[in-house]
mmCIF file of C-alpha atoms and ligand atoms in Angstrom:
data_model
loop_
_atom_site.group_PDB
_atom_site.id
_atom_site.type_symbol
_atom_site.label_atom_id
_atom_site.label_comp_id
_atom_site.label_asym_id
_atom_site.label_seq_id
_atom_site.Cartn_x
_atom_site.Cartn_y
_atom_site.Cartn_z
ATOM 1 C CA MET A 51 105.320 86.854 77.294
ATOM 2 C CA SER A 52 104.125 89.949 79.118
ATOM 3 C CA ARG A 53 101.290 88.054 80.842
ATOM 4 C CA LEU A 54 103.841 85.594 82.180
ATOM 5 C CA LEU A 55 106.064 88.438 83.379
ATOM 6 C CA ILE A 56 103.106 89.952 85.221
ATOM 7 C CA GLU A 57 102.230 86.635 86.863
ATOM 8 C CA ARG A 58 105.837 86.090 87.952
ATOM 9 C CA THR A 59 106.055 89.642 89.235
ATOM 10 C CA GLU A 60 102.850 89.194 91.202
ATOM 11 C CA ALA A 61 104.278 86.070 92.875
ATOM 12 C CA PHE A 62 107.576 87.876 93.616
ATOM 13 C CA VAL A 63 105.831 90.877 95.192
ATOM 14 C CA ARG A 64 103.370 88.746 97.134
ATOM 15 C CA GLU A 65 106.210 86.797 98.665
ATOM 16 C CA ARG A 66 108.143 89.932 99.600
ATOM 17 C CA LEU A 67 105.197 91.806 101.069
ATOM 18 C CA ASP A 68 103.221 88.985 102.637
ATOM 19 C CA ALA A 69 104.935 89.468 105.989
ATOM 20 C CA GLY A 70 102.953 92.693 105.804
ATOM 21 C CA ASP A 71 104.321 96.003 106.965
ATOM 22 C CA VAL A 72 101.489 98.282 107.950
ATOM 23 C CA GLY A 73 99.765 100.028 105.053
ATOM 24 C CA HIS A 74 102.004 98.416 102.455
ATOM 25 C CA ASP A 75 100.846 94.855 102.538
ATOM 26 C CA TRP A 76 99.991 92.797 99.479
ATOM 27 C CA GLN A 77 96.336 93.855 99.744
ATOM 28 C CA HIS A 78 97.339 97.506 99.214
ATOM 29 C CA VAL A 79 99.399 96.572 96.184
ATOM 30 C CA ASP A 80 96.570 94.467 94.774
ATOM 31 C CA ARG A 81 94.037 97.299 95.216
ATOM 32 C CA VAL A 82 96.427 99.766 93.567
ATOM 33 C CA ARG A 83 97.032 97.346 90.701
ATOM 34 C CA ARG A 84 93.295 96.881 90.070
ATOM 35 C CA THR A 85 92.562 100.608 90.311
ATOM 36 C CA ALA A 86 95.546 101.473 88.115
ATOM 37 C CA VAL A 87 94.496 99.043 85.382
ATOM 38 C CA MET A 88 90.934 100.446 85.507
ATOM 39 C CA LEU A 89 92.208 104.053 85.300
ATOM 40 C CA GLY A 90 94.749 103.106 82.630
ATOM 41 C CA ALA A 91 92.034 101.540 80.460
ATOM 42 C CA ALA A 92 89.884 104.670 80.793
ATOM 43 C CA GLU A 93 92.827 106.954 79.987
ATOM 44 C CA GLY A 94 94.348 104.926 77.142
ATOM 45 C CA ALA A 95 97.630 104.062 78.903
ATOM 46 C CA ASP A 96 99.899 101.072 78.189
ATOM 47 C CA LEU A 97 98.351 98.541 80.545
ATOM 48 C CA ILE A 98 101.377 96.244 80.752
ATOM 49 C CA VAL A 99 103.578 99.084 81.987
ATOM 50 C CA VAL A 100 100.824 100.251 84.352
ATOM 51 C CA GLU A 101 100.255 96.827 85.872
ATOM 52 C CA LEU A 102 103.963 96.057 86.307
ATOM 53 C CA ALA A 103 104.707 99.440 87.875
ATOM 54 C CA ALA A 104 101.675 99.191 90.178
ATOM 55 C CA LEU A 105 102.753 95.716 91.308
ATOM 56 C CA LEU A 106 106.313 96.894 92.006
ATOM 57 C CA HIS A 107 105.627 100.418 93.305
ATOM 58 C CA ASP A 108 106.032 99.589 97.015
ATOM 59 C CA VAL A 109 108.454 96.706 96.778
ATOM 60 C CA ALA A 110 110.990 98.655 98.879
ATOM 61 C CA ASP A 111 109.721 101.812 100.567
ATOM 62 C CA TRP A 112 112.105 104.612 101.623
ATOM 63 C CA LYS A 113 110.297 104.855 104.971
ATOM 64 C CA PHE A 114 111.541 101.389 105.815
ATOM 65 C CA HIS A 115 114.970 101.622 104.118
ATOM 66 C CA ASP A 116 116.704 104.332 106.108
ATOM 67 C CA GLY A 117 115.176 107.023 103.934
ATOM 68 C CA ASP A 118 116.771 105.712 100.718
ATOM 69 C CA GLU A 119 114.257 107.012 98.176
ATOM 70 C CA PHE A 120 115.697 104.957 95.304
ATOM 71 C CA ALA A 121 115.563 101.583 97.072
ATOM 72 C CA GLY A 122 112.241 100.806 95.345
ATOM 73 C CA SER A 123 113.302 101.450 91.764
ATOM 74 C CA ARG A 124 116.579 99.610 92.350
ATOM 75 C CA ALA A 125 114.792 96.516 93.640
ATOM 76 C CA ALA A 126 112.330 96.647 90.721
ATOM 77 C CA THR A 127 115.132 97.053 88.173
ATOM 78 C CA HIS A 128 117.022 94.136 89.645
ATOM 79 C CA TRP A 129 113.926 91.936 89.508
ATOM 80 C CA LEU A 130 112.889 92.869 85.959
ATOM 81 C CA ARG A 131 116.431 92.362 84.644
ATOM 82 C CA SER A 132 116.526 88.937 86.254
ATOM 83 C CA GLN A 133 113.407 88.158 84.199
ATOM 84 C CA LEU A 134 115.112 89.387 81.009
ATOM 85 C CA ALA A 135 112.521 92.126 80.522
ATOM 86 C CA ALA A 136 113.182 94.564 77.649
ATOM 87 C CA PRO A 137 115.575 97.335 78.784
ATOM 88 C CA GLU A 138 113.104 100.115 77.772
ATOM 89 C CA LEU A 139 110.405 98.479 79.899
ATOM 90 C CA VAL A 140 112.770 98.236 82.887
ATOM 91 C CA THR A 141 113.715 101.913 82.572
ATOM 92 C CA LEU A 142 110.095 103.003 82.253
ATOM 93 C CA VAL A 143 108.902 101.037 85.280
ATOM 94 C CA ALA A 144 111.849 102.208 87.416
ATOM 95 C CA GLN A 145 111.114 105.823 86.489
ATOM 96 C CA ILE A 146 107.438 105.449 87.456
ATOM 97 C CA ILE A 147 108.421 104.029 90.850
ATOM 98 C CA ASP A 148 110.805 106.944 91.488
ATOM 99 C CA GLU A 149 108.087 109.441 90.626
ATOM 100 C CA VAL A 150 105.117 107.898 92.433
ATOM 101 C CA SER A 151 105.606 108.976 96.061
ATOM 102 C CA PHE A 152 104.148 111.898 97.947
ATOM 103 C CA LYS A 153 107.031 114.003 99.288
ATOM 104 C CA GLY A 154 105.385 116.787 101.264
ATOM 105 C CA ALA A 155 102.623 119.361 100.757
ATOM 106 C CA GLY A 156 104.937 121.871 99.073
ATOM 107 C CA VAL A 157 106.858 119.437 96.879
ATOM 108 C CA GLN A 158 105.896 119.009 93.186
ATOM 109 C CA THR A 159 105.729 115.345 92.179
ATOM 110 C CA GLN A 160 103.834 115.058 88.894
ATOM 111 C CA PRO A 161 104.927 111.977 86.961
ATOM 112 C CA THR A 162 106.211 112.580 83.432
ATOM 113 C CA THR A 163 104.396 109.700 81.697
ATOM 114 C CA LEU A 164 100.676 108.887 81.452
ATOM 115 C CA GLU A 165 101.399 105.445 82.908
ATOM 116 C CA GLY A 166 103.158 107.053 85.892
ATOM 117 C CA GLN A 167 100.283 109.455 86.394
ATOM 118 C CA VAL A 168 97.812 106.575 86.421
ATOM 119 C CA VAL A 169 99.824 104.565 88.973
ATOM 120 C CA GLN A 170 100.268 107.631 91.186
ATOM 121 C CA ASP A 171 96.517 108.331 91.047
ATOM 122 C CA ALA A 172 95.709 104.729 91.985
ATOM 123 C CA ASP A 173 98.189 104.804 94.891
ATOM 124 C CA ARG A 174 96.739 108.099 96.121
ATOM 125 C CA LEU A 175 93.153 106.908 95.821
ATOM 126 C CA ASP A 176 94.096 104.112 98.227
ATOM 127 C CA ALA A 177 95.388 106.714 100.715
ATOM 128 C CA ILE A 178 92.031 108.538 100.956
ATOM 129 C CA GLY A 179 88.434 107.596 101.783
ATOM 130 C CA ALA A 180 87.508 104.884 104.283
ATOM 131 C CA ILE A 181 90.523 102.761 103.388
ATOM 132 C CA GLY A 182 92.821 105.777 103.606
ATOM 133 C CA ILE A 183 91.537 106.564 107.097
ATOM 134 C CA ALA A 184 92.121 102.973 108.203
ATOM 135 C CA ARG A 185 95.639 102.966 106.727
ATOM 136 C CA ALA A 186 96.562 106.283 108.344
ATOM 137 C CA PHE A 187 95.634 105.078 111.825
ATOM 138 C CA ALA A 188 97.309 101.727 111.238
ATOM 139 C CA TYR A 189 100.514 103.594 110.301
ATOM 140 C CA GLY A 190 100.161 105.957 113.265
ATOM 141 C CA GLY A 191 99.674 103.016 115.626
ATOM 142 C CA HIS A 192 102.698 101.256 114.197
ATOM 143 C CA LYS A 193 104.750 104.423 114.827
ATOM 144 C CA LYS A 194 103.156 104.898 118.273
ATOM 145 C CA ARG A 195 101.819 108.317 117.312
ATOM 146 C CA ALA A 196 98.999 110.121 119.125
ATOM 147 C CA LEU A 197 95.601 110.074 117.416
ATOM 148 C CA TYR A 198 95.270 113.804 117.889
ATOM 149 C CA ASP A 199 96.818 116.599 119.944
ATOM 150 C CA PRO A 200 95.161 120.035 119.832
ATOM 151 C CA LEU A 201 98.487 121.651 120.848
ATOM 152 C CA ILE A 202 100.388 120.337 117.816
ATOM 153 C CA PRO A 203 99.277 122.061 114.586
ATOM 154 C CA PRO A 204 99.766 120.428 111.154
ATOM 155 C CA THR A 205 102.901 121.417 109.177
ATOM 156 C CA PRO A 206 102.820 122.125 105.422
ATOM 157 C CA HIS A 207 106.158 120.417 104.644
ATOM 158 C CA ASP A 208 108.004 122.186 101.853
ATOM 159 C CA SER A 209 110.797 119.656 101.477
ATOM 160 C CA PHE A 210 110.938 115.894 101.300
ATOM 161 C CA GLU A 211 113.395 115.937 104.215
ATOM 162 C CA ALA A 212 110.967 117.815 106.469
ATOM 163 C CA TYR A 213 108.048 115.562 105.459
ATOM 164 C CA ARG A 214 110.181 112.491 106.081
ATOM 165 C CA GLN A 215 111.055 113.615 109.582
ATOM 166 C CA GLY A 216 107.516 114.536 110.647
ATOM 167 C CA THR A 217 106.301 112.833 113.828
ATOM 168 C CA GLY A 218 102.977 114.593 114.403
ATOM 169 C CA PRO A 219 99.692 113.021 115.496
ATOM 170 C CA THR A 220 97.789 111.044 112.880
ATOM 171 C CA ILE A 221 94.992 113.614 112.480
ATOM 172 C CA ASN A 222 97.692 116.053 111.294
ATOM 173 C CA HIS A 223 98.510 113.709 108.429
ATOM 174 C CA PHE A 224 95.048 114.413 107.018
ATOM 175 C CA HIS A 225 95.906 118.113 106.726
ATOM 176 C CA GLU A 226 99.503 117.496 105.645
ATOM 177 C CA LYS A 227 98.654 115.003 102.909
ATOM 178 C CA LEU A 228 95.317 113.230 102.670
ATOM 179 C CA LEU A 229 93.041 116.255 102.209
ATOM 180 C CA LEU A 230 95.401 117.658 99.555
ATOM 181 C CA LEU A 231 95.251 114.634 97.297
ATOM 182 C CA LYS A 232 91.909 115.239 95.557
ATOM 183 C CA ASP A 233 93.274 118.379 93.891
ATOM 184 C CA ARG A 234 96.466 116.604 92.864
ATOM 185 C CA MET A 235 94.971 113.761 90.867
ATOM 186 C CA ASN A 236 96.441 113.579 87.371
ATOM 187 C CA THR A 237 93.517 112.027 85.505
ATOM 188 C CA ALA A 238 89.845 112.987 85.179
ATOM 189 C CA THR A 239 88.707 109.472 86.136
ATOM 190 C CA ALA A 240 90.661 109.568 89.395
ATOM 191 C CA ARG A 241 89.431 113.090 90.194
ATOM 192 C CA GLN A 242 85.873 111.821 90.046
ATOM 193 C CA ILE A 243 86.549 108.922 92.435
ATOM 194 C CA ALA A 244 88.602 111.166 94.730
ATOM 195 C CA ALA A 245 85.735 113.647 95.162
ATOM 196 C CA SER A 246 83.478 111.247 97.050
ATOM 197 C CA ARG A 247 86.329 109.722 99.066
ATOM 198 C CA HIS A 248 87.342 113.254 100.060
ATOM 199 C CA ARG A 249 83.824 114.096 101.273
ATOM 200 C CA PHE A 250 83.839 110.955 103.385
ATOM 201 C CA MET A 251 87.107 112.018 105.086
ATOM 202 C CA GLU A 252 85.721 115.478 105.771
ATOM 203 C CA ALA A 253 82.629 113.952 107.401
ATOM 204 C CA PHE A 254 84.900 111.715 109.479
ATOM 205 C CA LEU A 255 87.025 114.655 110.654
ATOM 206 C CA GLN A 256 83.946 116.692 111.556
ATOM 207 C CA GLN A 257 82.535 113.845 113.620
ATOM 208 C CA PHE A 258 85.964 113.249 115.237
ATOM 209 C CA ALA A 259 86.058 116.916 116.331
ATOM 210 C CA ARG A 260 82.456 116.801 117.569
ATOM 211 C CA GLU A 261 83.218 113.795 119.764
ATOM 212 C CA TRP A 262 86.558 115.255 120.930
ATOM 213 C CA ASN A 263 84.848 118.481 122.014
ATOM 214 C CA GLY A 264 81.823 116.750 123.512
ATOM 215 C CA GLU A 265 79.531 118.432 121.024
ATOM 216 C CA ASP A 266 77.585 115.295 120.248
ATOM 217 C CA TYR A 267 76.072 115.232 123.719
ATOM 218 C CA ARG A 268 73.052 117.300 124.509
ATOM 219 C CA PRO A 269 72.006 117.194 128.179
ATOM 220 C CA VAL A 270 68.340 116.561 128.805
ATOM 221 C CA CYS A 271 67.008 119.546 130.717
ATOM 222 C CA GLY A 272 64.763 118.681 133.633
HETATM 223 P P1 LIG B 230 101.705 105.859 99.381
HETATM 224 O O1 LIG B 230 101.631 104.343 99.356
HETATM 225 O O2 LIG B 230 100.452 106.587 99.009
HETATM 226 O O3 LIG B 230 102.958 106.446 98.748
HETATM 227 P P2 LIG B 230 102.964 106.185 101.841
HETATM 228 O O4 LIG B 230 103.949 105.174 101.442
HETATM 229 O O5 LIG B 230 103.438 107.587 102.039
HETATM 230 O O6 LIG B 230 101.759 106.224 100.861
HETATM 231 O O7 LIG B 230 102.244 105.714 103.148
HETATM 232 C C1 LIG B 230 101.529 104.489 103.261
HETATM 233 C C2 LIG B 230 100.264 104.699 104.075
HETATM 234 O O8 LIG B 230 100.613 105.204 105.368
HETATM 235 C C3 LIG B 230 99.338 105.723 103.430
HETATM 236 O O9 LIG B 230 97.996 105.356 103.622
HETATM 237 C C4 LIG B 230 99.695 106.979 104.156
HETATM 238 O O10 LIG B 230 98.664 107.936 104.164
HETATM 239 C C5 LIG B 230 100.019 106.470 105.539
HETATM 240 N N1 LIG B 230 100.958 107.373 106.192
HETATM 241 C C6 LIG B 230 102.155 107.806 105.738
HETATM 242 N N2 LIG B 230 102.713 108.685 106.604
HETATM 243 C C7 LIG B 230 101.829 108.812 107.624
HETATM 244 C C8 LIG B 230 101.783 109.557 108.826
HETATM 245 N N3 LIG B 230 102.775 110.385 109.169
HETATM 246 N N4 LIG B 230 100.700 109.429 109.638
HETATM 247 C C9 LIG B 230 99.684 108.598 109.295
HETATM 248 N N5 LIG B 230 99.661 107.872 108.178
HETATM 249 C C10 LIG B 230 100.704 107.954 107.352
HETATM 250 NI NI1 LIG B 231 101.528 102.493 97.745
#
């Protein structure tokens, strides 16, 4: 029964996301699902709940629904009820989806269940490292943001509202979110993976600054 529900949910999500908004396409969801199941197995979580919540976690994102932060859990609830899923399962998955998102540097968002913590870790692992860098610039390009502007410093948003309204250059997003994530992983397994992805982003930012400032060019003296 639960395998069938997962397969149906996968088809439902695939169909909804295939059109592909930037950073939240089916490939993101599939990576998060695989990572979440791997983390969940290592941490002893309920893998059915983890896989369902991971599949549904971006089914309706507040960024693309006029800032409605509950659009995602509502859409997931509607879908799971239509599949006659057990009411406790529906409630659990909806709660995980409400708790998963990053809401600003100064906003506490630790999920209350192990399954939620695992899904949040998997989602955040996909926002850092090489893939995270690619997704950040894809999002910035979609929003027509500058790559970098030395005159606009990063903002440590202390409310969801302020984070939501940010329009800074994409490099700022690294300081406002991506570089903070390694210390906010919930599980030991995710912390380990995050460490190397974090180092890769730091190396990228150092090289970006070197190129920006022309420090990677050494004139040959005659
Ligand atoms: P998540 O799926 O981790 O909750 P979001 O939904 O916040 O992430 O964002 C989706 C992707 O877009 C992530 O890779 C995220 O880092 C990136 N992103 C979000 N906001 C910005 C921004 N202001 N500038 C650049 N990238 C962003
Ligand atoms: Ni996501």
